[in-house]
Amino acid sequence: MRTEKGSHLHHPKLIIVCILNNPSLHHRITCILFITSEIRRQKMAAVNILVAALLFHAVQYGDCMCELRHPQQQYCESDFVVLAGILDKDVIYHKEGFPMAIHYIVNIKKVFKAGPEYENATKTMIISSTSGSGVGELEMDVNYVITGTIMDDNLYTSICEWVKPYHNLTKAQKNGLRFKYDSGCQCEFSFCREGQCGQLDSNNTCEWEFGIMFDCYHDDGICFHNGEECVWRETRKFRQCENNIYLGDQKFTNEVIPDPM
């Protein structure tokens, strides 16, 4: 393959249930966070299998082991991608004094991706995570990009999805959400070890180097189909990132497609 410059399983302890108050795309959702141990027990065996299967391409968040995916891959594989702000929360305590639930008020400000399933869904969002993993500690007055799946007419997301403050996204990631990620959704993503990239015989795959160039691809790389094959469109930031890294003899060289970003 030539390149050009240019599922997860977990055992959640906390679940946030968000219930839509308005059926339009711009709406507020009431979220309820509750503790569940039954799901954790049911998932434990599956998590053990996952750990063995994803030793190389996995990342751990708290108690969760998640498949490592490119932001564009998460966008393409999700049923919905939204920009949501956390407006308010109310911690509910059990009579014995420990926190039992958190009610969140969420404002979905923009829908980047949503198919027919989104329109037909009841707009109940369930966000599952482990304590301390970040999703259960969403900050007030912060806008988050949230990806997820739709099952049984409900919206689901988790720590293994893309849940990140929008202001922390790179320019390439923001542009990808608005219009560029979608152009590469027919492509697949494949990891390659440093020094072994470029050996895959496929026109439908963008290789993601698992090495010192990892952050460059993650933060600023955009995969797209140029009419013949899937290639990387590198932004100006990507080239700057690459230039700041000493690659030596193991450099994975791509041809450049000029990009004004």
mmCIF file of C-alpha atoms in Angstrom:
data_model
loop_
_atom_site.group_PDB
_atom_site.id
_atom_site.type_symbol
_atom_site.label_atom_id
_atom_site.label_comp_id
_atom_site.label_asym_id
_atom_site.label_seq_id
_atom_site.Cartn_x
_atom_site.Cartn_y
_atom_site.Cartn_z
ATOM 1 C CA MET A 1 0.000 0.000 0.000
ATOM 2 C CA ARG A 2 1.147 3.566 -0.714
ATOM 3 C CA THR A 3 0.476 6.389 1.724
ATOM 4 C CA GLU A 4 0.461 10.099 1.057
ATOM 5 C CA LYS A 5 1.270 12.988 3.310
ATOM 6 C CA GLY A 6 -1.193 15.380 3.014
ATOM 7 C CA SER A 7 -15.319 -2.502 20.484
ATOM 8 C CA HIS A 8 -14.565 -2.701 23.234
ATOM 9 C CA LEU A 9 -15.444 -4.545 26.419
ATOM 10 C CA HIS A 10 -15.356 -3.241 29.941
ATOM 11 C CA HIS A 11 -16.911 -3.826 33.351
ATOM 12 C CA PRO A 12 -18.507 -0.541 34.431
ATOM 13 C CA LYS A 13 -19.106 0.440 38.017
ATOM 14 C CA LEU A 14 -20.928 3.673 37.211
ATOM 15 C CA ILE A 15 -23.666 4.354 34.698
ATOM 16 C CA ILE A 16 -25.100 7.711 33.682
ATOM 17 C CA VAL A 17 -28.607 7.568 32.239
ATOM 18 C CA CYS A 18 -29.568 10.689 30.292
ATOM 19 C CA ILE A 19 -33.235 11.193 29.443
ATOM 20 C CA LEU A 20 -34.261 13.604 26.696
ATOM 21 C CA ASN A 21 -36.552 16.469 27.639
ATOM 22 C CA ASN A 22 -37.026 17.749 24.086
ATOM 23 C CA PRO A 23 -37.155 15.548 20.944
ATOM 24 C CA SER A 24 -35.329 18.058 18.718
ATOM 25 C CA LEU A 25 -31.646 17.809 17.834
ATOM 26 C CA HIS A 26 -30.863 20.746 20.135
ATOM 27 C CA HIS A 27 -32.114 19.609 23.480
ATOM 28 C CA ARG A 28 -31.406 19.134 27.125
ATOM 29 C CA ILE A 29 -30.977 15.719 28.662
ATOM 30 C CA THR A 30 -31.353 14.756 32.310
ATOM 31 C CA CYS A 31 -28.642 12.260 33.293
ATOM 32 C CA ILE A 32 -28.707 9.898 36.259
ATOM 33 C CA LEU A 33 -25.529 8.192 37.488
ATOM 34 C CA PHE A 34 -25.976 5.000 39.473
ATOM 35 C CA ILE A 35 -23.687 2.257 40.789
ATOM 36 C CA THR A 36 -23.959 -1.231 39.369
ATOM 37 C CA SER A 37 -21.994 -4.307 40.377
ATOM 38 C CA GLU A 38 -24.051 -6.838 38.407
ATOM 39 C CA ILE A 39 -22.748 -5.565 35.065
ATOM 40 C CA ARG A 40 -19.218 -5.697 36.444
ATOM 41 C CA ARG A 41 -19.601 -9.351 37.426
ATOM 42 C CA GLN A 42 -21.182 -10.299 34.112
ATOM 43 C CA LYS A 43 -18.403 -8.625 32.140
ATOM 44 C CA MET A 44 -15.433 -9.922 34.154
ATOM 45 C CA ALA A 45 -14.883 -13.043 32.059
ATOM 46 C CA ALA A 46 -15.121 -11.047 28.852
ATOM 47 C CA VAL A 47 -12.623 -8.493 30.166
ATOM 48 C CA ASN A 48 -10.105 -11.228 30.931
ATOM 49 C CA ILE A 49 -10.399 -12.459 27.347
ATOM 50 C CA LEU A 50 -10.033 -8.919 26.055
ATOM 51 C CA VAL A 51 -6.838 -8.323 28.013
ATOM 52 C CA ALA A 52 -5.266 -11.373 26.398
ATOM 53 C CA ALA A 53 -6.462 -10.427 22.919
ATOM 54 C CA LEU A 54 -5.414 -6.771 22.985
ATOM 55 C CA LEU A 55 -2.002 -6.845 24.613
ATOM 56 C CA PHE A 56 -0.541 -4.750 21.810
ATOM 57 C CA HIS A 57 -3.395 -2.504 20.677
ATOM 58 C CA ALA A 58 -5.129 -1.684 23.949
ATOM 59 C CA VAL A 59 -5.163 1.111 26.482
ATOM 60 C CA GLN A 60 -6.335 0.970 30.097
ATOM 61 C CA TYR A 61 -8.591 3.551 31.778
ATOM 62 C CA GLY A 62 -9.074 2.797 35.453
ATOM 63 C CA ASP A 63 -10.526 -0.706 35.572
ATOM 64 C CA CYS A 64 -11.378 -0.740 31.849
ATOM 65 C CA MET A 65 -9.284 -2.220 29.067
ATOM 66 C CA CYS A 66 -10.243 -0.570 25.777
ATOM 67 C CA GLU A 67 -9.298 -1.226 22.184
ATOM 68 C CA LEU A 68 -6.974 1.495 20.936
ATOM 69 C CA ARG A 69 -8.634 3.361 18.069
ATOM 70 C CA HIS A 70 -7.893 6.449 16.012
ATOM 71 C CA PRO A 71 -10.325 9.370 16.607
ATOM 72 C CA GLN A 72 -11.443 9.107 12.975
ATOM 73 C CA GLN A 73 -12.017 5.384 13.454
ATOM 74 C CA GLN A 74 -14.161 6.112 16.507
ATOM 75 C CA TYR A 75 -16.108 8.667 14.484
ATOM 76 C CA CYS A 76 -16.694 6.273 11.597
ATOM 77 C CA GLU A 77 -17.646 3.298 13.783
ATOM 78 C CA SER A 78 -20.097 5.290 15.926
ATOM 79 C CA ASP A 79 -23.830 5.578 15.387
ATOM 80 C CA PHE A 80 -23.779 9.161 16.617
ATOM 81 C CA VAL A 81 -21.237 11.921 17.306
ATOM 82 C CA VAL A 82 -22.365 14.994 19.226
ATOM 83 C CA LEU A 83 -21.047 18.110 20.926
ATOM 84 C CA ALA A 84 -22.591 18.353 24.383
ATOM 85 C CA GLY A 85 -22.180 20.694 27.321
ATOM 86 C CA ILE A 86 -22.574 19.717 30.964
ATOM 87 C CA LEU A 87 -24.828 22.382 32.438
ATOM 88 C CA ASP A 88 -25.482 21.146 35.954
ATOM 89 C CA LYS A 89 -25.353 18.127 38.249
ATOM 90 C CA ASP A 90 -27.015 17.066 41.485
ATOM 91 C CA VAL A 91 -25.415 14.408 43.697
ATOM 92 C CA ILE A 92 -27.958 12.072 45.307
ATOM 93 C CA TYR A 93 -26.840 10.369 48.535
ATOM 94 C CA HIS A 94 -28.037 7.101 50.051
ATOM 95 C CA LYS A 95 -29.485 7.277 53.544
ATOM 96 C CA GLU A 96 -26.249 5.704 54.815
ATOM 97 C CA GLY A 97 -24.272 8.627 53.450
ATOM 98 C CA PHE A 98 -22.560 7.337 50.307
ATOM 99 C CA PRO A 99 -23.280 8.871 46.876
ATOM 100 C CA MET A 100 -25.957 6.883 45.087
ATOM 101 C CA ALA A 101 -26.653 8.922 41.948
ATOM 102 C CA ILE A 102 -25.752 12.065 40.050
ATOM 103 C CA HIS A 103 -28.284 13.924 37.942
ATOM 104 C CA TYR A 104 -26.686 15.729 34.983
ATOM 105 C CA ILE A 105 -28.277 18.369 32.788
ATOM 106 C CA VAL A 106 -26.672 18.095 29.330
ATOM 107 C CA ASN A 107 -27.144 20.426 26.384
ATOM 108 C CA ILE A 108 -26.431 18.821 22.992
ATOM 109 C CA LYS A 109 -25.282 21.791 20.942
ATOM 110 C CA LYS A 110 -24.327 20.132 17.691
ATOM 111 C CA VAL A 111 -24.816 16.774 16.009
ATOM 112 C CA PHE A 112 -21.794 15.893 13.853
ATOM 113 C CA LYS A 113 -23.065 12.475 12.844
ATOM 114 C CA ALA A 114 -26.444 10.796 13.219
ATOM 115 C CA GLY A 115 -28.234 8.305 11.000
ATOM 116 C CA PRO A 116 -31.901 7.304 10.844
ATOM 117 C CA GLU A 117 -31.482 5.364 14.089
ATOM 118 C CA TYR A 118 -30.822 8.640 15.911
ATOM 119 C CA GLU A 119 -34.098 10.146 14.738
ATOM 120 C CA ASN A 120 -36.012 7.038 15.816
ATOM 121 C CA ALA A 121 -34.267 6.667 19.168
ATOM 122 C CA THR A 122 -35.928 7.694 22.407
ATOM 123 C CA LYS A 123 -32.891 9.894 23.075
ATOM 124 C CA THR A 124 -32.035 8.175 26.342
ATOM 125 C CA MET A 125 -28.246 8.314 26.701
ATOM 126 C CA ILE A 126 -26.392 5.830 28.889
ATOM 127 C CA ILE A 127 -22.775 6.684 29.710
ATOM 128 C CA SER A 128 -20.897 3.872 31.451
ATOM 129 C CA SER A 129 -17.483 4.187 33.063
ATOM 130 C CA THR A 130 -15.391 3.144 36.033
ATOM 131 C CA SER A 131 -15.007 5.487 38.958
ATOM 132 C CA GLY A 132 -12.164 7.898 38.450
ATOM 133 C CA SER A 133 -11.967 7.183 34.738
ATOM 134 C CA GLY A 134 -13.119 10.635 33.699
ATOM 135 C CA VAL A 135 -16.500 10.085 32.071
ATOM 136 C CA GLY A 136 -18.149 9.943 35.486
ATOM 137 C CA GLU A 137 -16.507 13.253 36.388
ATOM 138 C CA LEU A 138 -17.601 15.497 33.542
ATOM 139 C CA GLU A 139 -17.036 19.158 34.360
ATOM 140 C CA MET A 140 -19.669 21.842 34.392
ATOM 141 C CA ASP A 141 -19.687 24.439 31.600
ATOM 142 C CA VAL A 142 -17.378 22.297 29.453
ATOM 143 C CA ASN A 143 -18.322 21.140 25.961
ATOM 144 C CA TYR A 144 -17.460 17.518 25.149
ATOM 145 C CA VAL A 145 -17.323 15.602 21.907
ATOM 146 C CA ILE A 146 -19.111 12.293 22.561
ATOM 147 C CA THR A 147 -19.311 9.251 20.291
ATOM 148 C CA GLY A 148 -21.447 6.202 20.890
ATOM 149 C CA THR A 149 -23.790 3.506 19.677
ATOM 150 C CA ILE A 150 -27.563 3.143 19.457
ATOM 151 C CA MET A 151 -29.127 -0.019 20.878
ATOM 152 C CA ASP A 152 -32.787 -0.666 21.639
ATOM 153 C CA ASP A 153 -33.587 2.950 20.748
ATOM 154 C CA ASN A 154 -31.173 4.246 23.403
ATOM 155 C CA LEU A 155 -27.913 6.179 23.039
ATOM 156 C CA TYR A 156 -24.878 4.551 24.679
ATOM 157 C CA THR A 157 -21.336 5.781 25.212
ATOM 158 C CA SER A 158 -18.492 4.824 27.555
ATOM 159 C CA ILE A 159 -14.913 5.524 28.554
ATOM 160 C CA CYS A 160 -13.865 3.399 25.583
ATOM 161 C CA GLU A 161 -15.590 5.847 23.244
ATOM 162 C CA TRP A 162 -14.317 9.276 22.302
ATOM 163 C CA VAL A 163 -15.371 11.514 25.201
ATOM 164 C CA LYS A 164 -13.086 14.525 25.296
ATOM 165 C CA PRO A 165 -13.351 18.264 26.025
ATOM 166 C CA TYR A 166 -13.826 19.995 22.696
ATOM 167 C CA HIS A 167 -11.301 22.719 23.535
ATOM 168 C CA ASN A 168 -8.603 20.026 23.864
ATOM 169 C CA LEU A 169 -9.102 18.777 20.314
ATOM 170 C CA THR A 170 -6.517 19.647 17.681
ATOM 171 C CA LYS A 171 -7.425 21.742 14.654
ATOM 172 C CA ALA A 172 -7.278 18.640 12.457
ATOM 173 C CA GLN A 173 -9.654 16.783 14.786
ATOM 174 C CA LYS A 174 -12.135 19.670 14.786
ATOM 175 C CA ASN A 175 -12.011 19.884 10.995
ATOM 176 C CA GLY A 176 -12.378 16.114 10.853
ATOM 177 C CA LEU A 177 -15.547 16.250 12.910
ATOM 178 C CA ARG A 178 -17.038 18.972 10.739
ATOM 179 C CA PHE A 179 -16.396 17.470 7.317
ATOM 180 C CA LYS A 180 -13.157 15.530 6.738
ATOM 181 C CA TYR A 181 -13.469 12.365 8.832
ATOM 182 C CA ASP A 182 -16.536 11.256 6.894
ATOM 183 C CA SER A 183 -14.570 11.108 3.626
ATOM 184 C CA GLY A 184 -12.500 8.220 4.971
ATOM 185 C CA CYS A 185 -15.178 6.087 6.587
ATOM 186 C CA GLN A 186 -14.922 3.494 3.808
ATOM 187 C CA CYS A 187 -11.287 2.974 4.860
ATOM 188 C CA GLU A 188 -9.923 0.685 7.553
ATOM 189 C CA PHE A 189 -7.210 1.436 10.102
ATOM 190 C CA SER A 190 -4.328 -0.915 10.812
ATOM 191 C CA PHE A 191 -1.437 -0.588 13.250
ATOM 192 C CA CYS A 192 2.075 -1.204 12.000
ATOM 193 C CA ARG A 193 5.173 -1.448 14.134
ATOM 194 C CA GLU A 194 7.838 1.161 13.648
ATOM 195 C CA GLY A 195 10.061 0.168 10.743
ATOM 196 C CA GLN A 196 7.506 -2.325 9.355
ATOM 197 C CA CYS A 197 4.992 0.079 7.826
ATOM 198 C CA GLY A 198 4.247 0.085 4.122
ATOM 199 C CA GLN A 199 4.209 -3.717 3.800
ATOM 200 C CA LEU A 200 0.434 -4.183 3.850
ATOM 201 C CA ASP A 201 -0.988 -5.213 0.465
ATOM 202 C CA SER A 202 -4.288 -3.357 0.653
ATOM 203 C CA ASN A 203 -5.777 -0.311 -1.032
ATOM 204 C CA ASN A 204 -8.476 0.035 1.593
ATOM 205 C CA THR A 205 -6.357 0.644 4.699
ATOM 206 C CA CYS A 206 -4.500 3.521 6.326
ATOM 207 C CA GLU A 207 -1.579 2.265 8.409
ATOM 208 C CA TRP A 208 -1.064 3.907 11.790
ATOM 209 C CA GLU A 209 2.515 3.716 12.990
ATOM 210 C CA PHE A 210 2.770 2.437 16.553
ATOM 211 C CA GLY A 211 5.987 4.179 17.530
ATOM 212 C CA ILE A 212 7.437 7.645 17.938
ATOM 213 C CA MET A 213 5.105 8.962 15.222
ATOM 214 C CA PHE A 214 2.051 7.719 17.150
ATOM 215 C CA ASP A 215 0.920 11.128 18.431
ATOM 216 C CA CYS A 216 1.353 12.750 15.016
ATOM 217 C CA TYR A 217 -1.084 10.294 13.442
ATOM 218 C CA HIS A 218 -3.460 10.415 16.429
ATOM 219 C CA ASP A 219 -3.652 14.191 16.755
ATOM 220 C CA ASP A 220 -3.237 15.446 13.188
ATOM 221 C CA GLY A 221 -3.630 12.532 10.749
ATOM 222 C CA ILE A 222 -6.756 12.238 8.563
ATOM 223 C CA CYS A 223 -7.374 9.165 6.403
ATOM 224 C CA PHE A 224 -9.303 9.516 3.135
ATOM 225 C CA HIS A 225 -9.902 7.686 -0.149
ATOM 226 C CA ASN A 226 -8.286 9.451 -3.099
ATOM 227 C CA GLY A 227 -10.269 7.515 -5.701
ATOM 228 C CA GLU A 228 -7.763 4.684 -5.912
ATOM 229 C CA GLU A 229 -6.791 3.848 -2.348
ATOM 230 C CA CYS A 230 -6.928 4.961 1.262
ATOM 231 C CA VAL A 231 -4.143 7.366 2.183
ATOM 232 C CA TRP A 232 -3.226 9.834 4.922
ATOM 233 C CA ARG A 233 -3.901 13.504 4.319
ATOM 234 C CA GLU A 234 -1.400 15.277 6.488
ATOM 235 C CA THR A 235 -2.108 18.724 7.809
ATOM 236 C CA ARG A 236 0.501 21.409 8.303
ATOM 237 C CA LYS A 237 0.528 20.450 11.977
ATOM 238 C CA PHE A 238 1.260 16.843 11.013
ATOM 239 C CA ARG A 239 4.316 17.886 9.031
ATOM 240 C CA GLN A 240 5.467 20.092 11.904
ATOM 241 C CA CYS A 241 5.032 17.170 14.301
ATOM 242 C CA GLU A 242 7.006 14.897 11.993
ATOM 243 C CA ASN A 243 9.769 17.474 11.593
ATOM 244 C CA ASN A 244 10.093 17.765 15.366
ATOM 245 C CA ILE A 245 10.742 14.036 15.745
ATOM 246 C CA TYR A 246 14.066 12.421 14.990
ATOM 247 C CA LEU A 247 13.222 9.268 13.033
ATOM 248 C CA GLY A 248 16.666 8.115 11.928
ATOM 249 C CA ASP A 249 16.865 5.121 9.596
ATOM 250 C CA GLN A 250 13.434 3.837 10.648
ATOM 251 C CA LYS A 251 11.537 6.757 9.113
ATOM 252 C CA PHE A 252 8.264 5.790 7.409
ATOM 253 C CA THR A 253 8.228 8.149 4.428
ATOM 254 C CA ASN A 254 4.973 9.274 2.809
ATOM 255 C CA GLU A 255 4.399 11.434 -0.232
ATOM 256 C CA VAL A 256 2.918 14.818 0.602
ATOM 257 C CA ILE A 257 -0.507 16.099 -0.362
ATOM 258 C CA PRO A 258 -0.424 19.855 0.393
ATOM 259 C CA ASP A 259 -3.139 20.765 2.844
ATOM 260 C CA PRO A 260 -3.983 24.367 3.761
ATOM 261 C CA MET A 261 -4.849 23.502 7.371
#
